[in-house]
Amino acid sequence: MDFWNAFASLFSNFGNLTWQMVVMWGIGALLIYLAIAKKMEPSLLLPMGFGAILVNLPLSGAITQGDTVGPISALFEAGMSNELFPLLLFIGIGAMIDFGPLLEKPWLMLFGAAAQFGIFFTLFLAGFFFDLKDAASIAVIGAADGPTAIFVANVLHSQYLGAIMVAAYSYMALVPIVQPPVIKLLTTQKERRIRMPYQKGSVSQLTKILFPIVVTIIAGLVAPASVALVGFLMFGNLLRECGVLNTLSETAQNVLANLITIVLGLTVAGQMTADKFVRPDTLLILALGLVAFVFDTAGGVLFSKLVNLFLPEGKKLNPMIGAAGISAFPMSGRVVNKLGLEEDNQNFLLMYSISVNVSGQIASVIAGGLLLTLLS
């Protein structure tokens, strides 16, 4: 009799399984599929997908159950509740970015600023459904910058952190799917075929070293709440450009960035429990995040078309470069270059699109900092 009771107890946990958990298994499987089959941000979506399954097993030991602290919950408390993991990742991102092409043509920063329109439009729209701080946290999804979205949502104590994190990183991965239709809708074939010959300029090493320092100071004076975001990003870039810390720069770009990305993916998944995620407001957040993303892309393209009204024939810009002003570096820049080559196999837009993409990285961080300054 004791044997049969012990045997039956092995299957007792099945009674704790809910259909919402099964739905989350499906979402986890979808993320794993996108990571492996479609190669969409695999270093992030794979741990997120597996983690979503891990935390949605009944009475999962991966997350805190009663007085027993789970490892993923412990990781969240150690590195997400205090914004440490996103900030450390920013050091790696900063070390990857070469601001040289942007410094050669600083006017391209205007397009990075214009491509943040969707954030503020979505803030207005989300305000009809959520309180102001949650609306601001949701709006930052449009930057397509996961660490910034996590940082803002954490500081503003949004109750929708899990959905915001998943939406932000999912849209980062879906840049090649979402952006092209929006760009094509807003541009003509003639506009997409505009060639922009690239003339390489020169930027001194001193300028490259001073740039991250000056940007940090200016951002800190304009939006003090952005100092951590901008500062860690620019510190990573300073490691790259100073010329005396190449080993640290390579470590930040590879070992640090990869390690934090894995931990970040699992920690994000810790917020994807069925009770928090399978709810109508989660679907609304995903929809609003898409709206922000689309309007960010549209804002950059339409600003480029506006600038073209004042430029003479032969000097006009290819308006597609404005779409690269979102923060999904370097995916958005590559998407714009690919679209240019599809229309004209000699139309190389990569240097311009990547420069705009880099400016979008800075602009999205400053936009997030402005929201924090206004609402904190």
Coordinates of C-alpha atoms in Angstrom, one line a residue:
M1 CA 0.0 0.0 0.0
D2 CA 2.8 2.4 0.9
F3 CA 4.4 1.6 -2.5
W4 CA 1.3 2.6 -4.4
N5 CA 0.9 5.8 -2.4
A6 CA 4.5 6.7 -3.1
F7 CA 4.0 5.9 -6.8
A8 CA 0.8 8.0 -7.0
S9 CA 2.6 10.9 -5.3
L10 CA 4.9 11.1 -8.3
F11 CA 2.0 12.2 -10.4
S12 CA 0.3 14.4 -7.9
N13 CA 1.8 17.6 -9.3
F14 CA -0.3 17.1 -12.5
G15 CA -3.3 18.3 -10.5
N16 CA -1.6 21.7 -10.2
L17 CA -1.2 22.2 -13.9
T18 CA -3.4 24.9 -15.5
W19 CA -4.3 25.7 -19.1
Q20 CA -2.5 29.1 -18.6
M21 CA 0.7 27.3 -17.9
V22 CA 0.3 25.2 -21.1
V23 CA -0.2 28.4 -23.0
M24 CA 3.1 29.7 -21.6
W25 CA 4.8 26.5 -22.7
G26 CA 3.6 27.3 -26.2
I27 CA 4.9 30.8 -26.0
G28 CA 8.2 29.5 -24.7
A29 CA 8.3 27.0 -27.6
L30 CA 7.6 29.8 -30.1
L31 CA 10.5 31.8 -28.7
I32 CA 12.8 28.8 -29.0
Y33 CA 11.6 28.2 -32.6
L34 CA 12.3 31.9 -33.5
A35 CA 15.8 31.6 -32.0
I36 CA 16.8 28.4 -33.7
A37 CA 14.9 28.2 -37.0
K38 CA 14.7 32.0 -37.7
K39 CA 17.9 33.0 -35.9
M40 CA 16.2 36.0 -34.3
E41 CA 18.3 37.2 -31.4
P42 CA 19.1 33.5 -30.4
S43 CA 21.3 34.5 -27.5
L44 CA 18.4 36.2 -25.9
L45 CA 15.2 34.4 -27.2
L46 CA 16.6 30.9 -26.5
P47 CA 17.1 31.5 -22.7
M48 CA 13.8 33.5 -22.6
G49 CA 11.9 30.6 -24.3
F50 CA 13.4 27.9 -22.2
G51 CA 13.0 30.0 -19.0
A52 CA 9.3 30.6 -19.8
I53 CA 8.8 26.8 -19.8
L54 CA 11.0 26.4 -16.7
V55 CA 9.0 28.9 -14.5
N56 CA 5.6 27.6 -15.7
L57 CA 5.9 24.1 -14.4
P58 CA 3.6 23.5 -11.5
L59 CA 5.4 24.4 -8.2
S60 CA 8.6 25.0 -10.2
G61 CA 11.7 25.1 -8.0
A62 CA 13.3 27.6 -10.4
I63 CA 11.2 30.4 -8.8
T64 CA 10.4 31.2 -5.2
Q65 CA 7.8 28.9 -3.6
G66 CA 6.8 29.9 -0.1
D67 CA 9.9 30.3 2.0
T68 CA 12.1 28.5 -0.6
V69 CA 13.9 31.0 -2.8
G70 CA 14.3 29.9 -6.4
P71 CA 17.5 30.7 -8.4
I72 CA 15.7 32.7 -11.1
S73 CA 13.9 34.8 -8.4
A74 CA 17.2 35.3 -6.7
L75 CA 18.8 36.5 -10.0
F76 CA 15.9 38.9 -10.4
E77 CA 16.5 40.4 -6.9
A78 CA 20.2 40.5 -7.4
G79 CA 20.4 42.1 -10.8
M80 CA 17.0 43.3 -12.1
S81 CA 15.2 44.9 -9.2
N82 CA 18.2 47.3 -8.9
E83 CA 18.7 47.6 -12.7
L84 CA 22.2 46.2 -12.5
F85 CA 22.0 43.6 -15.4
P86 CA 20.7 46.1 -18.0
L87 CA 23.3 48.6 -17.0
L88 CA 26.1 46.1 -17.3
L89 CA 24.8 45.1 -20.7
F90 CA 25.0 48.7 -21.7
I91 CA 28.8 48.6 -21.1
G92 CA 29.1 45.8 -23.6
I93 CA 26.8 47.6 -26.1
G94 CA 28.8 50.8 -25.8
A95 CA 32.1 48.9 -26.4
M96 CA 30.6 47.5 -29.6
I97 CA 29.6 50.9 -31.1
D98 CA 31.9 52.9 -33.3
F99 CA 30.7 56.5 -33.2
G100 CA 33.2 57.5 -35.8
P101 CA 30.8 57.6 -38.9
L102 CA 28.3 59.5 -36.8
L103 CA 30.9 62.1 -35.7
E104 CA 31.9 62.6 -39.4
K105 CA 28.3 63.6 -40.1
P106 CA 26.7 64.8 -36.8
W107 CA 23.6 66.1 -38.6
L108 CA 22.5 62.4 -38.7
M109 CA 21.7 62.7 -35.0
L110 CA 18.5 64.6 -36.0
F111 CA 17.1 61.4 -37.5
G112 CA 17.7 59.4 -34.3
A113 CA 15.8 62.1 -32.4
A114 CA 12.9 62.1 -34.9
A115 CA 12.6 58.3 -34.6
Q116 CA 11.6 58.6 -30.9
F117 CA 8.2 60.1 -31.9
G118 CA 6.5 56.7 -31.4
I119 CA 7.5 56.7 -27.7
F120 CA 5.7 59.9 -26.9
F121 CA 2.7 59.1 -29.2
T122 CA 2.2 55.8 -27.4
L123 CA 2.6 57.5 -24.0
F124 CA -0.5 59.6 -24.9
L125 CA -2.4 56.6 -26.2
A126 CA -1.5 54.3 -23.3
G127 CA -2.6 57.0 -20.9
F128 CA -6.2 56.1 -21.8
F129 CA -5.8 52.6 -20.5
F130 CA -3.1 52.7 -17.8
D131 CA -1.8 55.1 -15.1
L132 CA 0.9 57.5 -16.2
K133 CA 3.9 55.6 -14.9
D134 CA 2.8 52.3 -16.5
A135 CA 1.9 54.2 -19.7
A136 CA 5.5 55.6 -19.8
S137 CA 7.0 52.2 -19.2
I138 CA 4.9 50.7 -22.0
A139 CA 5.8 53.6 -24.4
V140 CA 9.5 52.9 -24.1
I141 CA 9.0 49.5 -25.8
G142 CA 8.9 51.6 -29.0
A143 CA 12.6 52.3 -28.7
A144 CA 13.2 48.6 -29.4
D145 CA 15.9 48.7 -26.7
G146 CA 15.4 46.0 -24.0
P147 CA 17.8 47.4 -21.4
T148 CA 16.3 50.9 -21.5
A149 CA 12.7 49.5 -21.3
I150 CA 13.7 47.3 -18.3
F151 CA 15.4 50.2 -16.6
V152 CA 12.5 52.6 -17.0
A153 CA 9.9 50.1 -16.0
N154 CA 11.9 49.2 -12.9
V155 CA 12.5 52.8 -11.8
L156 CA 8.8 53.7 -12.3
H157 CA 7.7 50.5 -10.4
S158 CA 5.5 49.3 -13.2
Q159 CA 3.3 46.3 -12.3
Y160 CA 3.7 45.1 -15.9
L161 CA 7.4 44.5 -15.9
G162 CA 7.2 41.0 -17.4
A163 CA 5.1 41.9 -20.3
I164 CA 7.1 45.0 -21.0
M165 CA 10.4 43.1 -21.0
V166 CA 9.1 40.4 -23.3
A167 CA 7.6 42.9 -25.7
A168 CA 10.7 45.0 -25.8
Y169 CA 13.0 42.1 -26.6
S170 CA 10.6 40.5 -29.0
Y171 CA 10.3 43.6 -31.1
M172 CA 14.1 44.0 -31.1
A173 CA 14.2 40.5 -32.7
L174 CA 11.3 41.2 -35.1
V175 CA 12.9 44.4 -36.6
P176 CA 13.5 42.6 -40.0
I177 CA 9.8 41.6 -40.1
V178 CA 8.0 44.8 -38.8
Q179 CA 10.1 47.6 -40.3
P180 CA 10.1 46.8 -44.1
P181 CA 6.3 47.0 -44.6
V182 CA 6.1 50.3 -42.7
I183 CA 9.0 51.7 -44.8
K184 CA 7.5 50.6 -48.1
L185 CA 4.1 52.0 -47.2
L186 CA 5.6 55.5 -46.5
T187 CA 8.0 55.7 -49.5
T188 CA 7.8 55.4 -53.2
Q189 CA 10.1 53.2 -55.3
K190 CA 11.8 56.4 -56.6
E191 CA 12.6 57.5 -53.1
R192 CA 13.9 54.1 -52.1
R193 CA 16.3 54.2 -55.1
I194 CA 17.9 57.5 -54.1
R195 CA 21.6 56.9 -53.9
M196 CA 23.7 58.5 -51.2
P197 CA 27.4 58.2 -52.1
Y198 CA 29.4 58.0 -48.9
Q199 CA 32.4 60.3 -48.6
K200 CA 34.6 59.2 -45.7
G201 CA 35.7 62.0 -43.4
S202 CA 38.3 62.0 -40.6
V203 CA 37.7 62.1 -36.9
S204 CA 40.6 62.5 -34.5
Q205 CA 41.2 60.1 -31.7
L206 CA 40.8 62.9 -29.2
T207 CA 37.3 63.6 -30.6
K208 CA 36.3 60.0 -30.2
I209 CA 37.6 60.0 -26.5
L210 CA 35.9 63.3 -25.7
F211 CA 32.6 62.4 -27.3
P212 CA 31.3 59.9 -24.6
I213 CA 32.5 62.2 -21.8
V214 CA 30.7 65.2 -23.3
V215 CA 27.5 63.3 -24.1
T216 CA 27.3 62.0 -20.5
I217 CA 27.8 65.5 -19.1
I218 CA 25.1 67.0 -21.3
A219 CA 22.6 64.2 -20.8
G220 CA 23.2 64.4 -17.0
L221 CA 22.5 68.1 -17.0
V222 CA 19.4 67.9 -19.3
A223 CA 17.9 64.6 -17.9
P224 CA 19.6 63.6 -14.6
A225 CA 17.7 60.4 -14.4
S226 CA 19.4 59.2 -17.6
V227 CA 22.9 59.4 -16.1
A228 CA 23.1 55.7 -15.3
L229 CA 21.8 54.6 -18.7
V230 CA 23.9 57.1 -20.8
G231 CA 26.9 56.9 -18.5
F232 CA 27.3 53.1 -18.7
L233 CA 26.8 53.1 -22.5
M234 CA 29.4 55.8 -22.9
F235 CA 31.8 54.2 -20.4
G236 CA 31.7 51.1 -22.6
N237 CA 32.5 53.3 -25.6
L238 CA 35.3 55.0 -23.8
L239 CA 36.9 51.6 -23.1
R240 CA 36.8 51.0 -26.9
E241 CA 38.2 54.4 -27.9
C242 CA 40.8 55.1 -25.3
G243 CA 43.3 52.8 -27.0
V244 CA 44.9 51.5 -23.8
L245 CA 42.3 49.0 -22.6
N246 CA 41.8 46.8 -25.6
T247 CA 41.6 43.7 -23.5
L248 CA 38.8 45.2 -21.3
S249 CA 37.0 46.4 -24.4
E250 CA 37.0 43.0 -26.0
T251 CA 35.9 41.4 -22.7
A252 CA 33.0 43.8 -22.5
Q253 CA 32.0 43.2 -26.1
N254 CA 32.1 39.4 -25.9
V255 CA 32.4 37.7 -22.5
L256 CA 30.5 40.3 -20.4
A257 CA 27.8 41.0 -23.0
N258 CA 27.2 37.3 -23.7
L259 CA 27.1 36.3 -20.0
I260 CA 24.7 39.1 -19.1
T261 CA 22.5 38.4 -22.1
I262 CA 22.1 34.8 -21.0
V263 CA 21.3 35.8 -17.4
L264 CA 19.0 38.6 -18.6
G265 CA 17.1 36.2 -20.8
L266 CA 16.5 33.7 -17.9
T267 CA 15.6 36.5 -15.5
V268 CA 13.1 38.1 -17.9
A269 CA 11.5 34.6 -18.2
G270 CA 11.1 34.7 -14.4
Q271 CA 8.5 37.4 -14.9
M272 CA 6.6 35.3 -17.5
T273 CA 4.6 33.2 -15.1
A274 CA 1.1 32.4 -16.3
D275 CA -0.7 34.3 -13.5
K276 CA 1.2 37.5 -14.6
F277 CA 1.2 37.0 -18.4
V278 CA -1.9 35.3 -19.6
R279 CA -4.2 38.3 -19.1
P280 CA -6.0 40.8 -21.4
D281 CA -3.9 43.7 -20.3
T282 CA -0.7 41.8 -21.5
L283 CA -2.2 41.6 -25.0
L284 CA -2.9 45.3 -24.8
I285 CA 0.7 46.0 -23.8
L286 CA 2.0 44.0 -26.7
A287 CA -0.3 45.9 -29.1
L288 CA 0.7 49.3 -27.7
G289 CA 4.4 48.2 -28.0
L290 CA 3.8 47.4 -31.6
V291 CA 2.2 50.8 -32.1
A292 CA 5.2 52.6 -30.5
F293 CA 7.6 50.6 -32.7
V294 CA 5.7 51.3 -35.9
F295 CA 5.3 55.1 -35.2
D296 CA 9.0 55.3 -34.3
T297 CA 9.8 53.9 -37.7
A298 CA 7.3 56.2 -39.4
G299 CA 8.6 59.2 -37.5
G300 CA 12.1 58.7 -38.8
V301 CA 11.0 58.1 -42.4
L302 CA 8.6 61.1 -42.4
F303 CA 11.2 63.4 -41.0
S304 CA 13.6 62.4 -43.8
K305 CA 10.9 63.2 -46.3
L306 CA 10.3 66.6 -44.7
V307 CA 14.0 67.4 -44.9
N308 CA 14.0 66.5 -48.6
L309 CA 11.4 69.2 -49.3
F310 CA 14.2 71.8 -48.6
L311 CA 17.0 70.0 -50.4
P312 CA 17.8 70.6 -54.0
E313 CA 17.6 67.8 -56.6
G314 CA 20.7 65.7 -56.5
K315 CA 21.2 66.3 -52.8
K316 CA 18.1 64.6 -51.5
L317 CA 18.3 61.9 -48.8
N318 CA 17.0 58.4 -49.1
P319 CA 14.1 58.5 -46.6
M320 CA 14.6 54.9 -45.6
I321 CA 17.7 55.9 -43.5
G322 CA 15.3 57.7 -41.0
A323 CA 13.8 54.3 -40.1
A324 CA 17.2 53.2 -38.7
G325 CA 16.8 55.9 -35.9
I326 CA 15.3 53.3 -33.6
S327 CA 17.6 51.8 -31.0
A328 CA 17.8 48.2 -32.4
F329 CA 21.5 48.4 -33.2
P330 CA 22.7 47.2 -35.6
M331 CA 19.7 45.3 -37.0
S332 CA 17.7 48.3 -38.1
G333 CA 20.7 49.7 -40.0
R334 CA 21.2 46.4 -41.8
V335 CA 17.5 46.2 -42.7
V336 CA 17.6 49.6 -44.3
N337 CA 20.8 48.7 -46.3
K338 CA 19.2 45.5 -47.4
L339 CA 16.0 47.3 -48.6
G340 CA 18.2 49.7 -50.6
L341 CA 20.0 46.9 -52.3
E342 CA 16.8 45.2 -53.2
E343 CA 15.7 48.3 -55.1
D344 CA 19.1 49.0 -56.6
N345 CA 22.0 46.6 -56.3
Q346 CA 24.4 49.5 -56.3
N347 CA 22.6 51.5 -53.7
F348 CA 24.8 51.1 -50.5
L349 CA 23.2 52.8 -47.5
L350 CA 25.0 50.9 -44.8
M351 CA 27.3 53.7 -43.5
Y352 CA 24.4 56.2 -43.3
S353 CA 21.9 53.8 -41.9
I354 CA 24.3 52.5 -39.2
S355 CA 25.2 56.1 -38.3
V356 CA 21.5 56.9 -37.8
N357 CA 21.1 53.7 -35.9
V358 CA 23.9 54.6 -33.5
S359 CA 22.3 58.0 -33.0
G360 CA 19.0 56.3 -32.2
Q361 CA 20.7 54.3 -29.5
I362 CA 21.7 57.5 -27.8
A363 CA 18.4 59.2 -28.4
S364 CA 16.3 56.3 -27.0
V365 CA 18.4 56.3 -23.8
I366 CA 17.9 60.1 -23.4
A367 CA 14.2 59.7 -24.2
G368 CA 13.9 57.1 -21.4
G369 CA 15.8 59.4 -19.1
L370 CA 13.5 62.4 -19.9
L371 CA 10.5 60.3 -19.0
L372 CA 12.1 59.3 -15.7
T373 CA 13.0 63.0 -15.0
L374 CA 9.4 64.0 -15.6
L375 CA 7.7 61.2 -13.8
S376 CA 10.0 60.1 -11.0

